[in-house]
XYZ file of C-alpha atoms in Angstrom:
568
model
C -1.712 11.055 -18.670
C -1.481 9.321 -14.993
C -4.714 7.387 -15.564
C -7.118 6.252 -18.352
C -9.916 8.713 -18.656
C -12.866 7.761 -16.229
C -16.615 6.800 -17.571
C -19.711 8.203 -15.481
C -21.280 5.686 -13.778
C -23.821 3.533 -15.570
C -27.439 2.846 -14.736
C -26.485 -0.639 -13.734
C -23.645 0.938 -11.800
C -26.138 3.270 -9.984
C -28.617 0.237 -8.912
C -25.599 -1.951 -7.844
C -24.658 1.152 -5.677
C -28.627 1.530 -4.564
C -28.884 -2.100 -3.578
C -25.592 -1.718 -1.225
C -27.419 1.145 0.542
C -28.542 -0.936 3.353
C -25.386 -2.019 4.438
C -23.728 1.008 6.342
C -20.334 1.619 4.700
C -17.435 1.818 7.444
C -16.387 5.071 8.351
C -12.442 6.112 7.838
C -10.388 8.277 9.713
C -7.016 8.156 8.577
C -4.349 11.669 7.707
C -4.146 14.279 10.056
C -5.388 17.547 8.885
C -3.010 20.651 9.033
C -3.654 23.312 11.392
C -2.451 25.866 13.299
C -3.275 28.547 10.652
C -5.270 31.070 13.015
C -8.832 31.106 13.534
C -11.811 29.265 14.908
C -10.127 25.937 14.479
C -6.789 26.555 13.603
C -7.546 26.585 9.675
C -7.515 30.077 9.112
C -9.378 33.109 9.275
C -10.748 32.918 5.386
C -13.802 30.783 4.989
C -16.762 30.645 2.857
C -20.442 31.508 4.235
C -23.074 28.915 4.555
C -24.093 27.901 1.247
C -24.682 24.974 -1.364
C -22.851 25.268 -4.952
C -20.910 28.809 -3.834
C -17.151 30.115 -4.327
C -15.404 32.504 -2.845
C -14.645 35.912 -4.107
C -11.029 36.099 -5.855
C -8.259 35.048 -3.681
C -5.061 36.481 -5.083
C -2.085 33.735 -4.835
C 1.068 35.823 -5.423
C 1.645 37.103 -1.732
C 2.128 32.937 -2.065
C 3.603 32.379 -4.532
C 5.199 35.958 -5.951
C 5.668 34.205 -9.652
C 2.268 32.316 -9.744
C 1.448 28.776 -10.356
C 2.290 27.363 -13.681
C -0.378 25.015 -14.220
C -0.576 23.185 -17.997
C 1.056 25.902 -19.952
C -0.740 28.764 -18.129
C 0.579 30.948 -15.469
C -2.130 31.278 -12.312
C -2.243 34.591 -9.850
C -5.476 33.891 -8.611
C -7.791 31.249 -7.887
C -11.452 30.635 -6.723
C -12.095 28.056 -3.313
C -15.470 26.387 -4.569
C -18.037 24.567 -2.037
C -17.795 21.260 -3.947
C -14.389 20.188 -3.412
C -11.878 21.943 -5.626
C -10.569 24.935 -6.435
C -10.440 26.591 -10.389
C -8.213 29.439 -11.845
C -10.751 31.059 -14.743
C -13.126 31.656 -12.377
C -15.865 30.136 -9.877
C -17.812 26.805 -10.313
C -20.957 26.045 -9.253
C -21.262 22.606 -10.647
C -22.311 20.182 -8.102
C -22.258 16.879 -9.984
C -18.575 15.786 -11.475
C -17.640 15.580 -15.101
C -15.253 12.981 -15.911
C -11.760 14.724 -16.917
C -10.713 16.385 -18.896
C -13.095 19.152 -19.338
C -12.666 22.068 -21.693
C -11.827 25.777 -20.021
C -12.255 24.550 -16.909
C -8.256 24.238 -14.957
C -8.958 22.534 -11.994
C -7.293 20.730 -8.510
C -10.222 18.574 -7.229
C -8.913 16.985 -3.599
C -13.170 16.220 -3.526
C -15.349 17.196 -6.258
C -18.515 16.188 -5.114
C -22.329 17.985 -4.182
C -20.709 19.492 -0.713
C -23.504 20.968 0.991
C -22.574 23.526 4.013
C -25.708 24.622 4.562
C -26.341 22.890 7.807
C -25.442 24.610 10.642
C -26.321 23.468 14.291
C -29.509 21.367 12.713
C -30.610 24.516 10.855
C -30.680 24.522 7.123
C -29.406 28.021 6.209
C -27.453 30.414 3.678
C -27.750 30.448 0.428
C -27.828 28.139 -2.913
C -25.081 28.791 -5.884
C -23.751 31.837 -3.752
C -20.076 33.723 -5.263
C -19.263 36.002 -2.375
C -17.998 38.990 -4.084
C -18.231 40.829 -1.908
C -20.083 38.485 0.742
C -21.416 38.010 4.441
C -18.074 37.485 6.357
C -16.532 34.320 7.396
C -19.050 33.364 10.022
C -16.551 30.869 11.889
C -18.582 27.771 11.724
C -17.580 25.499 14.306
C -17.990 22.175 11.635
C -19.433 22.067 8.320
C -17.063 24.538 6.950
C -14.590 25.962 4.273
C -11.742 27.342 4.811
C -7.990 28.802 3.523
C -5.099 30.272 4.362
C -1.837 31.858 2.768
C 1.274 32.158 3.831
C 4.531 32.943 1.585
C 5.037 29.102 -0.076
C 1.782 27.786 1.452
C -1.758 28.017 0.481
C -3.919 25.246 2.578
C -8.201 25.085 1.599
C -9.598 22.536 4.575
C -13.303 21.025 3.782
C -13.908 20.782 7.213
C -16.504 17.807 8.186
C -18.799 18.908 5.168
C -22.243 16.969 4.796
C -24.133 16.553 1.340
C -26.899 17.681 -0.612
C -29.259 18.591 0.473
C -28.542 19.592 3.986
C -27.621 16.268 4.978
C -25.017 16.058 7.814
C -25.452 12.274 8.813
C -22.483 11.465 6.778
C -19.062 13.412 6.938
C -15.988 13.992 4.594
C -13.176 16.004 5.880
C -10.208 16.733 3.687
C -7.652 19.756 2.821
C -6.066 20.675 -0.335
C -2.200 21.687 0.507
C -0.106 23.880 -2.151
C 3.536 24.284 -0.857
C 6.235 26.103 -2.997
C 8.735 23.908 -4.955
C 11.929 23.222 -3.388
C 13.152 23.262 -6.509
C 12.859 23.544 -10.067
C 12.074 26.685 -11.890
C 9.766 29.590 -11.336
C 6.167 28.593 -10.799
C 6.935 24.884 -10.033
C 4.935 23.512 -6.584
C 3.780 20.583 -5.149
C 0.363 19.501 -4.260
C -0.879 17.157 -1.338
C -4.352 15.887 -0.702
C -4.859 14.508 2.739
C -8.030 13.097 4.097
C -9.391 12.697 7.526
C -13.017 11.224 7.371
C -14.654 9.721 4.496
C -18.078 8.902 4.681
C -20.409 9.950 1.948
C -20.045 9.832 -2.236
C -23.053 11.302 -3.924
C -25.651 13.942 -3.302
C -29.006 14.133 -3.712
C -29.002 15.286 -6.887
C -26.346 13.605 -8.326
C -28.219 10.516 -8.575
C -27.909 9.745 -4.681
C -29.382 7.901 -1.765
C -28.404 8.364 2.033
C -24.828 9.839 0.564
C -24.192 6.777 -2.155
C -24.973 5.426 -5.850
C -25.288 7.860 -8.716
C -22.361 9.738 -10.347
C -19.586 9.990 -7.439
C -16.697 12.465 -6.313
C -13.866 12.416 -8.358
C -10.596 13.410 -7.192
C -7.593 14.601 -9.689
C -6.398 17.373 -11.752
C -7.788 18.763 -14.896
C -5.636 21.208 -17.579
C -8.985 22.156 -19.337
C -7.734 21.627 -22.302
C -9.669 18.809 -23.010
C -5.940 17.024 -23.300
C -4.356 16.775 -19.886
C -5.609 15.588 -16.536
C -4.946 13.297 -13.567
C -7.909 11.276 -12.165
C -7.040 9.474 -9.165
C -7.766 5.500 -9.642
C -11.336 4.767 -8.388
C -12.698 8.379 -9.245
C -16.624 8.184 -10.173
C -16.778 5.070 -8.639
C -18.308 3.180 -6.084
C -15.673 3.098 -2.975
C -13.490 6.228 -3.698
C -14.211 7.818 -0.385
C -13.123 4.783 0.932
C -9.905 4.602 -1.574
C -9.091 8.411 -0.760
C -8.966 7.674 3.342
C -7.443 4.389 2.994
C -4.932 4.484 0.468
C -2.040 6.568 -0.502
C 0.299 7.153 -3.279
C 3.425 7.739 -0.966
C 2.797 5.113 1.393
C 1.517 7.637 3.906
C -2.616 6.600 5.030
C -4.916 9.210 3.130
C -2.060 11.413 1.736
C -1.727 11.913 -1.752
C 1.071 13.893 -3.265
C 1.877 15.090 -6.476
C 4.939 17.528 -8.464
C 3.519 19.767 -10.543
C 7.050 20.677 -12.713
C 7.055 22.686 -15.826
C 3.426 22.972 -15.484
C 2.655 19.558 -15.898
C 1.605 16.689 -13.044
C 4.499 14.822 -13.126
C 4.546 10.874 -12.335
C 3.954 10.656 -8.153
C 5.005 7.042 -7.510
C 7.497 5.925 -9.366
C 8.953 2.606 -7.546
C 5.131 1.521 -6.699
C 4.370 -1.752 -6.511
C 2.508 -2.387 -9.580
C 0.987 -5.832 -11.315
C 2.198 -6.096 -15.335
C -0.239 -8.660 -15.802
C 2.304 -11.088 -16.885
C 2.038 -14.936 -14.987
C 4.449 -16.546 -12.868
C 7.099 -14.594 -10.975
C 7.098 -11.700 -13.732
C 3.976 -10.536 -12.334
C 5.140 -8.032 -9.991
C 6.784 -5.138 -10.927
C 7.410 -1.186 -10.237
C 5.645 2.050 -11.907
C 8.293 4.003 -13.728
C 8.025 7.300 -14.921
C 7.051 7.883 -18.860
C 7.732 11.013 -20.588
C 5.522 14.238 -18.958
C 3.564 12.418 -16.671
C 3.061 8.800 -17.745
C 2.893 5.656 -16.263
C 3.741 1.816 -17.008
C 4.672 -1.232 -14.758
C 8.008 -2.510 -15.116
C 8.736 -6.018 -13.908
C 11.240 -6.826 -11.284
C 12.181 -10.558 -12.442
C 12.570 -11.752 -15.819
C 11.601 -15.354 -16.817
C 14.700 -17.835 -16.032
C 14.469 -21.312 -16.882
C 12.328 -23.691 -14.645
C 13.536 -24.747 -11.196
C 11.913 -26.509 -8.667
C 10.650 -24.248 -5.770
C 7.223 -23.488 -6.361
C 7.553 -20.566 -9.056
C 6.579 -20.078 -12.528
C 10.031 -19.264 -13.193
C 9.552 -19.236 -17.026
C 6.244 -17.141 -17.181
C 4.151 -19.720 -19.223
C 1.609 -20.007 -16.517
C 2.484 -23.323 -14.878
C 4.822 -24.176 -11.386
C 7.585 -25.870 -12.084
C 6.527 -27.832 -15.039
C 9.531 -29.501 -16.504
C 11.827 -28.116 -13.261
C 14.876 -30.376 -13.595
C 15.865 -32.560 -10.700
C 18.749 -34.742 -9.892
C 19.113 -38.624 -10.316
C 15.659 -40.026 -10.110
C 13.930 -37.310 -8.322
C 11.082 -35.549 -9.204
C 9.555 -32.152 -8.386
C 6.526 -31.943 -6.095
C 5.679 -29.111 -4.451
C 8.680 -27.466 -4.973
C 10.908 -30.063 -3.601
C 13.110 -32.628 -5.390
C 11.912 -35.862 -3.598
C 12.621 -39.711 -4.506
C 9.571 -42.004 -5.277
C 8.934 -44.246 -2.800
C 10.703 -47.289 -2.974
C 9.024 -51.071 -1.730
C 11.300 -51.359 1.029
C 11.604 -47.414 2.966
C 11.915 -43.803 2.159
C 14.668 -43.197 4.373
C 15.364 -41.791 8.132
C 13.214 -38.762 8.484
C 11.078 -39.160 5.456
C 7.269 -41.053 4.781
C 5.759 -41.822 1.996
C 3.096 -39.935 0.777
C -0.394 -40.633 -1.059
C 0.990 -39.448 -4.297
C 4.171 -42.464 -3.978
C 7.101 -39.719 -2.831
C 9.279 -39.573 -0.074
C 8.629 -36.357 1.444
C 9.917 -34.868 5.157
C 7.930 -36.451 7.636
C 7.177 -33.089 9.458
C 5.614 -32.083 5.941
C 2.860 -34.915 6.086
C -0.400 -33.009 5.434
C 1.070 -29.601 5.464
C -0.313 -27.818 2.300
C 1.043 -24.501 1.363
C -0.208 -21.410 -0.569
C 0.719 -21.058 -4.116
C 4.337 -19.581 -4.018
C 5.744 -21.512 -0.598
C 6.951 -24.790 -0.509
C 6.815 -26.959 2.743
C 10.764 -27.163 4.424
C 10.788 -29.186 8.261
C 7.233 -28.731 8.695
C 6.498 -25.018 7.676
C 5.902 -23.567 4.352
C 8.833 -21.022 3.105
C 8.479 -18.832 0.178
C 11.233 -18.235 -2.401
C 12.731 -15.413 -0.550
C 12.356 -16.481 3.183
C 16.087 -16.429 4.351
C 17.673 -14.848 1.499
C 19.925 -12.022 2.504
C 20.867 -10.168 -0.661
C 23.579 -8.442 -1.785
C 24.137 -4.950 -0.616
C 21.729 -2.151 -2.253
C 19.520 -5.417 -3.591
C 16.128 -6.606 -2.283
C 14.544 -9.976 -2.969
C 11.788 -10.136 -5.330
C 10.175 -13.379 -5.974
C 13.213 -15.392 -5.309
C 15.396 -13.189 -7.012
C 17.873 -10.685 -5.925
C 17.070 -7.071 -7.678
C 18.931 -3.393 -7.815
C 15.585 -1.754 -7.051
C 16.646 1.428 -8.656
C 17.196 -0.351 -12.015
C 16.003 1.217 -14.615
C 13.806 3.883 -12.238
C 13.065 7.215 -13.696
C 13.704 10.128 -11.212
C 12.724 14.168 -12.266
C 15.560 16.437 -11.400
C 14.456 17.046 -8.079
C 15.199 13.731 -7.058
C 16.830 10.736 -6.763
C 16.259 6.629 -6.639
C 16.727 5.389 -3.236
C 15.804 2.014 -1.731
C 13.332 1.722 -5.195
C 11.772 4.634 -4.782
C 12.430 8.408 -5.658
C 13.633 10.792 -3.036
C 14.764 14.740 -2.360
C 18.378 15.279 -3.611
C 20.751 15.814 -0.972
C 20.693 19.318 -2.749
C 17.046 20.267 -1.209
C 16.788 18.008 2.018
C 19.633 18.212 3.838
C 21.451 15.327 5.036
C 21.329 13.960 8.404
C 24.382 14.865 11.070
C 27.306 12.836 10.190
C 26.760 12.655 6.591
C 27.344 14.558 3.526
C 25.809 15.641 0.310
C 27.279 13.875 -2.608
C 26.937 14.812 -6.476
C 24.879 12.076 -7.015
C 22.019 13.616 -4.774
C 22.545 10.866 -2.149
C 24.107 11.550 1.443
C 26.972 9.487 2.269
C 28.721 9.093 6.120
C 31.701 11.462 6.162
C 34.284 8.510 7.220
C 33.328 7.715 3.073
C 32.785 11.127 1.469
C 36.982 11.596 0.813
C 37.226 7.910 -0.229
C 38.948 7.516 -3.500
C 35.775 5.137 -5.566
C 35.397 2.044 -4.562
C 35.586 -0.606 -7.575
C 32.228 -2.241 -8.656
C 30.622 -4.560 -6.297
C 32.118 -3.217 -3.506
C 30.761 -0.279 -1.218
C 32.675 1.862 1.419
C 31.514 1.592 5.439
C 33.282 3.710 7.822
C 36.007 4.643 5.669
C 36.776 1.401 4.276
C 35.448 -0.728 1.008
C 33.397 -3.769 1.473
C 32.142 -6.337 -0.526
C 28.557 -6.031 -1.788
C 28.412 -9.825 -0.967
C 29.997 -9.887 2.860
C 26.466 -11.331 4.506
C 24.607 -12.357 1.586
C 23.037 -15.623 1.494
C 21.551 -15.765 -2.133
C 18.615 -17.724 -3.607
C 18.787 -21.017 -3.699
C 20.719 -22.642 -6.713
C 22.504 -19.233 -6.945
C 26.003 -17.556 -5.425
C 27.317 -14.233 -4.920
C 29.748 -12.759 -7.318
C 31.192 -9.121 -8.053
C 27.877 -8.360 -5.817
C 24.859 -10.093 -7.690
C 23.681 -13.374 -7.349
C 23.978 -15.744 -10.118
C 23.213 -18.947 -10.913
C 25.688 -21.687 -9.935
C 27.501 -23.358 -13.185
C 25.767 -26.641 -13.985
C 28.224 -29.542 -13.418
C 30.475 -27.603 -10.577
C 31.301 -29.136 -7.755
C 29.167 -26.529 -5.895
C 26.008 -28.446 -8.044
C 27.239 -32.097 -6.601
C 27.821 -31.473 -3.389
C 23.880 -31.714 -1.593
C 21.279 -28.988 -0.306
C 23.993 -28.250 2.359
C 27.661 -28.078 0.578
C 29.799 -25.549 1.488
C 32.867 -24.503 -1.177
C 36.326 -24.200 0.046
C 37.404 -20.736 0.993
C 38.447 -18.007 -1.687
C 36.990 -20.511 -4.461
C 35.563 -17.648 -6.656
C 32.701 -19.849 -8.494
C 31.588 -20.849 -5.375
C 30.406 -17.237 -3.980
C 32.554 -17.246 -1.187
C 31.658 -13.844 1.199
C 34.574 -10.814 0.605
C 36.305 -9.388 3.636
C 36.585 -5.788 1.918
C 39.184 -7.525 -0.819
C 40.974 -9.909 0.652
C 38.761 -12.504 -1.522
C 39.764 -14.778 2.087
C 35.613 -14.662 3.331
C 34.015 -17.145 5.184
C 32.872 -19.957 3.055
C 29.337 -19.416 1.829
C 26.641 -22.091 1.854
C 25.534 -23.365 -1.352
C 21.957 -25.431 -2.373
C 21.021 -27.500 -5.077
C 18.615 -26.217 -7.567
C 15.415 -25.990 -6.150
C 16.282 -26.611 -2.630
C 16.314 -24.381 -0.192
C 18.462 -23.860 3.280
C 16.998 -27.304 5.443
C 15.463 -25.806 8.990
C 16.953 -27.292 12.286
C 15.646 -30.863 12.977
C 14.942 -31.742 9.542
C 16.972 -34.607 7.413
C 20.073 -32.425 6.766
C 21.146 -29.623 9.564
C 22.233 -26.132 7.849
C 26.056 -25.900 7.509
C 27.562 -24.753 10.386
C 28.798 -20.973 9.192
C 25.338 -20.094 8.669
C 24.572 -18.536 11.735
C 27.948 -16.553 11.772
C 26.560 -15.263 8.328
C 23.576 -14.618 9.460
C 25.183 -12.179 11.924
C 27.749 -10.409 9.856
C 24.373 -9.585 7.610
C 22.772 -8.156 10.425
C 26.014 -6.076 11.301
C 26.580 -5.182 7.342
C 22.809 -4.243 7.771
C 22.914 -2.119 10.958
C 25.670 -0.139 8.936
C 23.251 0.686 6.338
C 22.411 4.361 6.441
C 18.440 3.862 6.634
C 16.172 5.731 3.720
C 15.410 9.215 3.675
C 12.111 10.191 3.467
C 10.694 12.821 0.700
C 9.924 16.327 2.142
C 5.941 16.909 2.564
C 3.916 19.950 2.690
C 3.894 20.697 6.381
């Protein structure tokens, strides 16, 4: 299961929600809604007839989808397009208050389920209450307020266009759509599923536990088996602020879309490569969601806990900054610099001493940074400002990371950039690339290059170090294309903040010109200092800026991320 089984709302819940009610929620806007379908409004020529609790008469799916939807072990060839927000497969539902998933003989995609209320037409209050058209009054075109579907071979799209609440209430809008698209691949009966949402503005009806559109037991959005084992509740369902979730979130990075695989007839994990809190202090609190067996979810950590430096970071995940962070001679670590305590004669050119008796920068006098950032020439820096990582690596709380470590793909697709794309096999590649077996495109001047070796990868025909460009963490070097930590005791550690190795010295993480091992020399920084900004004590070293611009050429070269195909 994607999520932990929702609770209805509580009676403190409810009068928390009740005593919010005089403070106008904002409204959101935020996904597009399809069109183009035919019609009225460009939804379709199918809709239902003003009512409150009604469904639509049978709508046969395989002119859509010729082998049905497999859906949770069961094969669906017809479905029913309810009022309140869903649509079911055993047959219409009336029910106008949500049940928290799962719910037994009930299979069920929910892009809304909530008391929808179409009655309203033009400031009349007509139709009919718990109506199943079959047959029924034909679609009567309503110009808002309205339900509506279409088919097309690989499509089915259901729009809830601008619907008010019960009872009659049109004061407050949601407008959503429910998108069913044909898998690109996979096996027969495999689709995919997008919820997009346009306007947001109302919860609860009236009899629901309501006031004004809020409180009570609210919408829930998700997926339900009914098998009273397998569902997917969207975070926030049957809550106070899921309307507001729904328009302004995403789970693809895309404002008020939602999208989800439904493979082997299970609702497969939708965001792998998420960022995603484990819970865990210091630097190994953030992490990615990976992909657990059929449709689970956990939060991996991108940085493991290192031994304590001096920079600001719980680098050892025990809950406290840099306690015990080593520092040369008879410096100390404050605020995740190595300083000197002051001394009864002066501090030194460029430095003051502060109330705490430490020589700091005199540009950081009074500067007080966030929790995270230490203060460098005046401005606070965080562990990863200026790092330029490897190639295929992105910084993560001072730390250089493959972001496709460890990522769990479905065979449809493939880790890219940290998060899981189309293979190469079902979204073709741009011009000027080509399809490789590994489900990534690669630029043609590559695609008949023999391999390169580890840590190098091949640009315009040609392999190239991993580490041509990168400037790594501070107290680390680039070697065979990771960053590492610099051997206590080298000269590398002795020589200053602002020491540069000799040329084709491999401890020192010299930069690779494609295997010469001849780069240009790479800076290196004590433990727990970072790169000094112009006009402080100690100027950067003087190849800097030439590295600086071979990483934005090594960068430019970098094909830039596909995006995953969506419903159109």
């Amino acid at each position: 299961m994607l999520a932990s089984r929702p609770l209805a709302a509580g009676l403190a819940a409810a009068c928390a929600a009740a005593a919010l009610l005089a403070l106008a929620p904002p409204a959101y806007a935020q996904a597009t809604l399809l069109s183009g379908y035919g019609g009225t409004l460009g939804y379709g020529t199918e809709c239902l007839y003003p009512n409150d609790d009604g469904s639509s008469a049978v709508v046969d799916l395989l002119p859509a989808f010729p082998s049905g939807l497999l859906f949770f072990g069961a094969v669906q060839s017809s479905a029913y397009v309810n009022t309140n927000g869903n649509i079911t497969f055993s047959g219409p539902v009336s029910t106008f208050t949500p049940a928290a998933f799962p719910i037994a003989a009930q299979p069920m995609i929910a892009p809304y389920w909530g008391d929808v209320d179409i009655r309203n037409t033009g400031g009349v209050c007509m139709g009919g209450a718990g109506v199943t058209c079959s047959p029924c009054t034909p679609c009567l075109n309503p110009s808002e307020n309205g339900v509506w579907w279409y088919l097309e071979p690989g499509l089915m799209v259901v729009t809830w266009d601008r619907v008010g609440y019960y009872s009659c209430h049109n004061n407050l809008r949601m407008a959503f759509q429910l998108v069913l698209t044909a898998a690109g691949c996979g096996g027969a009966g495999d689709f995919d599923v997008e919820f997009r949402y346009n306007t947001c503005e109302w919860e609860t009806g009236d009899a629901s536990g309501g006031t004004g559109g809020f409180g009570g037991t609210e919408a829930q959005a998700g997926f339900d088996a009914g098998n009273l084992v397998d569902f997917v509740a969207i975070p926030g369902s049957m809550s106070p602020g899921i309307a507001a979730t729904l328009c302004s979130s995403s789970n693809v990075g895309l404002t008020g879309v939602w999208q989800f695989e439904v493979r082997s007839g299970a609702v497969i994990c939708p965001d792998a490569g998420m960022p995603c809190d484990t819970g865990n202090a210091g630097v190994c609190a953030g992490g990615r969601t990976n992909c657990v067996g059929m449709g689970g979810l956990e939060c991996v950590q991108d940085v493991s806990p290192t031994s304590e430096q001096c920079d600001a970071l719980d680098n050892d995940c025990n809950g406290m900054v840099d306690d015990g962070a080593p520092c040369p001679g008879t410096e100390v670590c404050a605020g995740g610099n190595c300083v000197t305590p002051c001394s009864e004669f002066f501090c030194g050119p460029g430095l003051v001493c502060d109330v705490s008796g430490l020589c700091i920068e005199s540009s950081c006098a009074g500067v007080t940074c966030p929790a995270g950032e230490r203060c460098d020439g005046g401005a606070c820096v965080g562990a990863c400002d200026g790092v330029i990582c490897p190639f295929g690596q992105e910084c993560r709380a001072g730390s250089c990371i493959d972001v496709c470590a460890g990522l769990t793909c479905d065979s449809c697709t493939v880790c890219e950039d940290g998060a899981c794309v189309s293979r190469c096999e079902y979204t073709p590649c741009p011009a000027g690339e080509t399809c490789q077996a590994d489900g990534l495109c690669l630029e043609d001047a590559c695609a008949g290059v023999v391999p390169c070796a580890a840590g190098f990868h091949c640009v315009g025909g040609a392999c190239v170090d991993d580490c041509l460009g990168a400037v790594c963490p501070g107290g680390q070097t680039c070697v065979a294309g990771g960053c590492v930590p610099i051997p206590a005791g080298s000269d590398a550690g002795a020589g200053g903040p602002d020491a540069a190795v000799a040329p084709g010295d491999s401890g020192a993480g010299t930069s690779s010109d494609g295997g010469t091992g001849t780069g240009a020399p790479r800076p290196i920084y004590r433990p727990g200092c970072g790169c000094r900004t112009a006009g402080s004590q100690s100027a950067p070293p003087a190849g800097l800026l030439g590295l600086a611009l071979v990483a934005l050429l090594v960068v430019a070269l970098r094909r830039p991320p596909r995006t995953p195909p969506r419903p159109r």
